[in-house]
Structures are given as structure tokens and as C-alpha cells.
Short mmCIF file of C-alpha atoms in Angstrom, two decimals:
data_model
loop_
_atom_site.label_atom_id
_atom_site.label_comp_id
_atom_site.label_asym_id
_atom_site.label_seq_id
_atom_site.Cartn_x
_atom_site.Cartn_y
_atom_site.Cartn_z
CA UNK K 281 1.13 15.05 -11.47
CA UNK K 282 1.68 13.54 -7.95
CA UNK K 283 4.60 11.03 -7.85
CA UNK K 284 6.94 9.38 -5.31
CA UNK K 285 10.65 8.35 -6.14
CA UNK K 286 12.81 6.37 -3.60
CA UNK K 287 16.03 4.62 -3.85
CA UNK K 288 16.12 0.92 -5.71
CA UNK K 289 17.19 -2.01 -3.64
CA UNK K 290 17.15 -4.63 -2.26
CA UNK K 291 19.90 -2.68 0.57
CA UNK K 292 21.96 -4.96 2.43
CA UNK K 293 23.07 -3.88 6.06
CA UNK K 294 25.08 -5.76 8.50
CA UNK K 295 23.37 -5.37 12.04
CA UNK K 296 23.78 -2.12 13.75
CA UNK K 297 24.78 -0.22 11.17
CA UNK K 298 22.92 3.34 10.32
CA UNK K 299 20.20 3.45 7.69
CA UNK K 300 18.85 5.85 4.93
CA UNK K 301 16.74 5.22 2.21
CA UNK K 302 15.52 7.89 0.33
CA UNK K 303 12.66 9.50 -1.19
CA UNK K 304 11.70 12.55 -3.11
CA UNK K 305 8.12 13.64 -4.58
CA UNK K 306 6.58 15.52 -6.26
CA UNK K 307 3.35 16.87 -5.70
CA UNK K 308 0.51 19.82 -6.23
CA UNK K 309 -1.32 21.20 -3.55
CA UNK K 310 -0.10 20.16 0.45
CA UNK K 311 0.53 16.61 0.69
CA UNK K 312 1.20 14.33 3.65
CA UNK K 313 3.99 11.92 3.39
CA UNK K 314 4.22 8.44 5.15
CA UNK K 315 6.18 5.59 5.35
CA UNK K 316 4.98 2.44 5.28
CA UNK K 317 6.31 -1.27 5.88
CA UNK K 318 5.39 -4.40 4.86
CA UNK K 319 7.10 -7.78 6.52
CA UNK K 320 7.10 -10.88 4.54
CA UNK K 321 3.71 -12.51 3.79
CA UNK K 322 2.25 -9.41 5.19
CA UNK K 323 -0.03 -6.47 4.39
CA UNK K 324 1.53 -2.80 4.29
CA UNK K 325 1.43 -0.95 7.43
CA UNK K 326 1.91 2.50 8.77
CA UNK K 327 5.65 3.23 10.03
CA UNK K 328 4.98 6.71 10.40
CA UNK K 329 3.97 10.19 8.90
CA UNK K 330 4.38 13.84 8.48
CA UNK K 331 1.55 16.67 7.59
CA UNK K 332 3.62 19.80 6.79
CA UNK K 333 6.92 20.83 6.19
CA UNK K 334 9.53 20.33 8.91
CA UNK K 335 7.53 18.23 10.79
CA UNK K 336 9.22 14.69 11.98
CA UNK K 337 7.38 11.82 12.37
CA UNK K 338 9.18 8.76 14.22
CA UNK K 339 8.48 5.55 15.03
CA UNK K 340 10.34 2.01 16.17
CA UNK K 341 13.55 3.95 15.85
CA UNK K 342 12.72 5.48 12.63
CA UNK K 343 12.38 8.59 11.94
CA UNK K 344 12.15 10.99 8.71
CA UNK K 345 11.80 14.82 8.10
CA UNK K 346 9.40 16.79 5.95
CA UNK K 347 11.60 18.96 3.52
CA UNK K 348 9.30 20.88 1.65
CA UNK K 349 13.06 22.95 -0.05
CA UNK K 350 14.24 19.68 -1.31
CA UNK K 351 10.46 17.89 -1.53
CA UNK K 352 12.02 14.91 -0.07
CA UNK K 353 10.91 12.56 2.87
CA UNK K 354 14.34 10.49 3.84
CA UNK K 355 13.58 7.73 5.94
CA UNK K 356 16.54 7.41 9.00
CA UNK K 357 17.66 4.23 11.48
CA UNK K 358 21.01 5.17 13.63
CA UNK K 359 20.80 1.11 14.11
CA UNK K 360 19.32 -1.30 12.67
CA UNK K 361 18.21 -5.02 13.58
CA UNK K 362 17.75 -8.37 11.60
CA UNK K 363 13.74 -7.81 12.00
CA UNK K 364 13.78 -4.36 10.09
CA UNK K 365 14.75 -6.93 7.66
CA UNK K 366 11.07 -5.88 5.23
CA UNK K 367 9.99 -3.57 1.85
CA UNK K 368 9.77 0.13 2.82
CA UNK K 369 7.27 2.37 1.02
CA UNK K 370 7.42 6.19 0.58
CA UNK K 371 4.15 7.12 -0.02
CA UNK K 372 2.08 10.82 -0.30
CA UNK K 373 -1.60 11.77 -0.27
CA UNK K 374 -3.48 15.47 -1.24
CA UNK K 375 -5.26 16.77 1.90
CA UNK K 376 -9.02 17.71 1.27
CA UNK K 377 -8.33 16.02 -2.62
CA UNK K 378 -9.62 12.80 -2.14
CA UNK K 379 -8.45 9.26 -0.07
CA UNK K 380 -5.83 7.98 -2.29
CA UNK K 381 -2.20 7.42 -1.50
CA UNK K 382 0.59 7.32 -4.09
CA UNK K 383 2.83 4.84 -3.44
CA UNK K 384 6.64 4.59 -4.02
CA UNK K 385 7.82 1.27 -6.23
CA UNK K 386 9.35 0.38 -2.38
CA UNK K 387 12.92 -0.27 -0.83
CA UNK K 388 13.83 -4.28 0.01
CA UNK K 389 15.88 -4.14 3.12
CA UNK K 390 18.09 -6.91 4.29
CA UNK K 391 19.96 -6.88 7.58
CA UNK K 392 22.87 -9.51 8.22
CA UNK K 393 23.11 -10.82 11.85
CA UNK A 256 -10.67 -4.54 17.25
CA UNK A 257 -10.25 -6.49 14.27
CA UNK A 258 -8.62 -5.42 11.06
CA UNK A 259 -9.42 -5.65 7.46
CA UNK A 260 -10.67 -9.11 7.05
CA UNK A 261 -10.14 -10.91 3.53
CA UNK A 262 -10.67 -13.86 2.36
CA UNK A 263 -9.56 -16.69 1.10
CA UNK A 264 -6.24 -16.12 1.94
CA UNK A 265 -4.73 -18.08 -0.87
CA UNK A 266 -6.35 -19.36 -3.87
CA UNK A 267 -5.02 -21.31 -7.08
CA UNK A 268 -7.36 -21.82 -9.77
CA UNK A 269 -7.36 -22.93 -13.68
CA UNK A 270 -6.93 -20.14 -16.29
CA UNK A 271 -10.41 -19.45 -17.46
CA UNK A 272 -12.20 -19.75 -14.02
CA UNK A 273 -14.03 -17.09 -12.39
CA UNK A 274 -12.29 -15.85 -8.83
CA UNK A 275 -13.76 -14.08 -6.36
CA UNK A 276 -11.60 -12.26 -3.41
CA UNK A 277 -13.21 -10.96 -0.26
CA UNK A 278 -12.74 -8.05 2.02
CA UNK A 279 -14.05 -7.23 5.13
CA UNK A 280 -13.17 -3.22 5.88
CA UNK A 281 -12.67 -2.15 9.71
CA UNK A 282 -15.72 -1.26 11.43
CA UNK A 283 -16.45 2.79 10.83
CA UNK A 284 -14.47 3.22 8.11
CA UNK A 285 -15.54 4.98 4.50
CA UNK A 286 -13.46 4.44 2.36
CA UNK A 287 -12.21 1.09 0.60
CA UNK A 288 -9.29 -0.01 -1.64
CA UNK A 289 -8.45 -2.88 -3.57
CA UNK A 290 -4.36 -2.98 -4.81
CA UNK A 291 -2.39 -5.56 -6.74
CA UNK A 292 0.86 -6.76 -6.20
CA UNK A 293 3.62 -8.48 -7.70
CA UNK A 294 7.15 -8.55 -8.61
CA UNK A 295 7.31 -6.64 -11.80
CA UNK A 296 4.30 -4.26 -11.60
CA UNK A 297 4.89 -3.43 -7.93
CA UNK A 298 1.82 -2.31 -5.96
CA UNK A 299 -0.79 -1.42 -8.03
CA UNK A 300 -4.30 0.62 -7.25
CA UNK A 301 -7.03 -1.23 -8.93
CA UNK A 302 -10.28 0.46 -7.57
CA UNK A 303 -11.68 2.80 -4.31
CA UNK A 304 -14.67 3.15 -2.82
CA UNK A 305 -15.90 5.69 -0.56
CA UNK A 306 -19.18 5.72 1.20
CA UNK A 307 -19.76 2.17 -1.08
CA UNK A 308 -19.65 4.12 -3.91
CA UNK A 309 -16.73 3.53 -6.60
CA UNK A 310 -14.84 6.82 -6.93
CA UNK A 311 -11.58 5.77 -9.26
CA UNK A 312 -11.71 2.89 -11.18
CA UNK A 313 -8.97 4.05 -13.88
CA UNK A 314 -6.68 1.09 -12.66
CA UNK A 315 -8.78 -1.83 -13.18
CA UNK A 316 -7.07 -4.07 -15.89
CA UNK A 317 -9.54 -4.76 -17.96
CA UNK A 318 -13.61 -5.86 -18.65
CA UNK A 319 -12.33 -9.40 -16.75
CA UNK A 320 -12.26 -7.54 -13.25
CA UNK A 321 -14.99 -5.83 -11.83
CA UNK A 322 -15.67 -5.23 -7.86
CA UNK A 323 -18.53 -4.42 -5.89
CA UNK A 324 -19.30 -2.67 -2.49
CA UNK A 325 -22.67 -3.73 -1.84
CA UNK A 326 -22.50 -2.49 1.98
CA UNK A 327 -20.28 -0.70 4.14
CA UNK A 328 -19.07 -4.38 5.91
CA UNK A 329 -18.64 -6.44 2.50
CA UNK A 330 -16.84 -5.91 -1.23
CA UNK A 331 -15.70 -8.40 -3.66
CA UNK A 332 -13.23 -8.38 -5.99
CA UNK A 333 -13.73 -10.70 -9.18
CA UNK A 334 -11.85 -11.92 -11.92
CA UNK A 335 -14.14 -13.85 -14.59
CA UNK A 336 -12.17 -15.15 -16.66
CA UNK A 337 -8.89 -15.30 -15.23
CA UNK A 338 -5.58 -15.67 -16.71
CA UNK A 339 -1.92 -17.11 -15.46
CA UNK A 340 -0.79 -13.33 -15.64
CA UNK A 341 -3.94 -11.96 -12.64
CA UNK A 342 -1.14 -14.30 -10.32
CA UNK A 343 -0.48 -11.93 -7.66
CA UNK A 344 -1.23 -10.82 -4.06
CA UNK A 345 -4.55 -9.17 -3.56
CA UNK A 346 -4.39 -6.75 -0.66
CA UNK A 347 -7.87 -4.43 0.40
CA UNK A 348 -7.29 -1.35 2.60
CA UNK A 349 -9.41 0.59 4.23
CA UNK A 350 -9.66 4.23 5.66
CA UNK A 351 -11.68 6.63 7.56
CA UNK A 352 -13.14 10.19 6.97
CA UNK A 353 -11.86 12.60 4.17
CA UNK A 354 -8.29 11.93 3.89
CA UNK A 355 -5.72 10.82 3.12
CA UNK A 356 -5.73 8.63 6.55
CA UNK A 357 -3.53 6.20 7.42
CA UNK A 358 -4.54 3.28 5.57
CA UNK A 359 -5.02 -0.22 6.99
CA UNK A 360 -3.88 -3.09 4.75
CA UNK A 361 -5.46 -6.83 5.31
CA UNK A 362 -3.22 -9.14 5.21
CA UNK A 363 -4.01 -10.22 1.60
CA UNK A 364 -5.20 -13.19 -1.39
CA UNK A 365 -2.02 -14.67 -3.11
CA UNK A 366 -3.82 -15.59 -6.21
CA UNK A 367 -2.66 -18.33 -8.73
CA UNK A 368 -3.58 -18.79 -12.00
CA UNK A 369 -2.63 -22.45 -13.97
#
């Protein structure tokens, strides 16, 4: 079946420091892959997405790759600030399968001023 | 524009009450979701619509929940009865055309149950 894996947390980072939190899948037919973030007392939101292999999608600094050789969908900061401070979610969908989105169990991240 | 409406934001009720959560999708859009969340369980998929009609229900916890679509502007998500363990946030998305679209999350019903 379709499934996403990414790396437990919370992750604590000191200010400036480079991020990578990672995520593999698996899936059948050609998904899409996104990343999405959710701030305290907030709804998830888009951070960004990728459609087919090698493709990067970027966003606020962030940025991850679409490695269809290692089905994985690492999500990248070279610095981050106290207000990436959030939960990150890896998440996939099945072009032309139907509307759903898988979502990852999600990635607490802490940054220390 | 506005986003996904729902309402009420926050609601605490007695264990054996009925609940109903509200969700307004975005203007234009088809498709509808309803997800659970909390600290053990994670984010959860209860139910989608598409075109107000309900396409996966598989995640709906029991007989106690059931939702409804009635129009493409309006669903409701009820709990009757509840119990201390539905405590959770309540968050509806919605999406547009055959996806999967990026999906736009209100900003969710923190539910408790005494």
C-alpha cells in the first residue's frame, strides 16, 4: 500500500544551524509528495511540493528533492529561525487515483534562540 | 478570499452529549475532508467528500460519528453520543478538481469531552 515514514522527534536546533528531517515512502502508481506545516494552534498548511522525480520544490528557505532511486522526499533548511519552531508533515497523494493525501505521523521542531 | 471556515472553534461538552462541528469549504472547491487529531493517534482521516458525495468513509470510528455534506458551502461533523476519548482537534480541508491538490486546512474544533 501507500505509506509515508519520516524521522521521530521532537528535533531540537539552536538558531542558525542546518536542518534535515527525513522522509521515505512508499507508493504504487506516480505520486506527488508535499510537505506540510502546521504552527501551534493552527491548521496544516502547504510548505511545498514536488510532481515527479528530481523535481525540487522550495519554499521559505526550504527546500526538498524528489528521489524516485531512494523513494525519499528529505526536507532541507541551511538556517533555521526560532519561528520554524512547528510539526512538519511528509505527506504523498496518487495522481488521477482519487483526492486523498497520506500523511506522515509528523516531525516536532524546536529552535533555541 | 476566505479559507475553510469551521466552527465552533472550541467546544467542551459532557460525555454522552451529542456534538456537532462545522465546516465551511473554500468557495469552488470539490472535494471535502474531515481529520482527527491528537497526541497518540496523530492525524487521522475520518471521512471525504467529493462533489457532496461521501467517497471513503473507512476511517470513521464508529456508529457514534456520522457527517453530512448537504451542499457544496456546508458539512457537519457529529458525534452523538460522545465520549472523554472523541477529545481532540477537529480540522476540515478542502480541495479542488481531481487531485491530489494542495489541501487547505481550517484552522480547526479542539473538542472536549468530561
Amino acid at each position: 500500500g501507500n505509506s509515508v515514514t519520516q524521522m521521530e522527534g521532537p528535533v531540537t536546533l539552536s538558531e542558525e544551524a542546518f536542518l534535515t528531517i527525513n522522509c521515505t515512502y512508499t507508493a504504487t502508481g506516480y505520486p506527488s509528495l508535499f510537505w506540510y506545516v502546521q504552527y501551534p494552534g493552527e491548521g496544516l498548511q502547504l510548505l511545498l511540493k514536488a510532481t515527479k522525480a528530481d523535481d525540487k520544490g522550495s519554499n521559505k528557505g526550504f527546500e526538498a528533492t524528489y528521489r524516485k532511486e531512494t523513494t525519499s522526499f528529505h526536507l532541507e533548511k541551511g538556517s533555521v529561525q526560532v519561528s520554524d519552531s512547528a510539526v512538519y508533515f511528509c505527506a504523498l497523494g496518487i495522481m488521477n487515483r482519487d483526492d486523498k493525501i497520506i500523511f506522515g505521523k509528523g516531525t516536532r521542531l524546536h529552535i533555541l534562540p | 478570499d476566505a479559507g475553510v471556515i469551521q466552527s465552533p472553534r472550541h467546544e467542551v461538552t459532557e460525555m454522552g452529549q451529542e456534538v456537532t462541528l462545522r465546516c465551511k469549504p473554500i468557495s469552488g472547491h470539490n472535494s471535502l475532508f474531515w481529520y482527527r487529531q491528537t497526541m497518540m493517534r496523530g492525524l487521522e482521516l475520518l471521512i471525504y467528500f467529493n462533489n457532496n458525495v461521501p467517497i471513503d468513509d473507512s476511517g470513521m470510528p464508529e456508529d457514534r460519528f456520522s457527517a453530512k455534506m448537504p451542499n457544496a458551502s456546508f458539512s457537519t461533523l457529529k458525534i452523538q453520543p460522545s465520549e472523554p476519548r472523541d477529545s481532540a482537534v477537529y480540522f476540515c480541508a478542502s480541495t479542488k478538481g481531481q487531485g491530489p491538490y494542495e489541501q487547505y486546512f481550517g484552522p480547526g474544533t479542539r473538542l472536549t469531552v468530561t
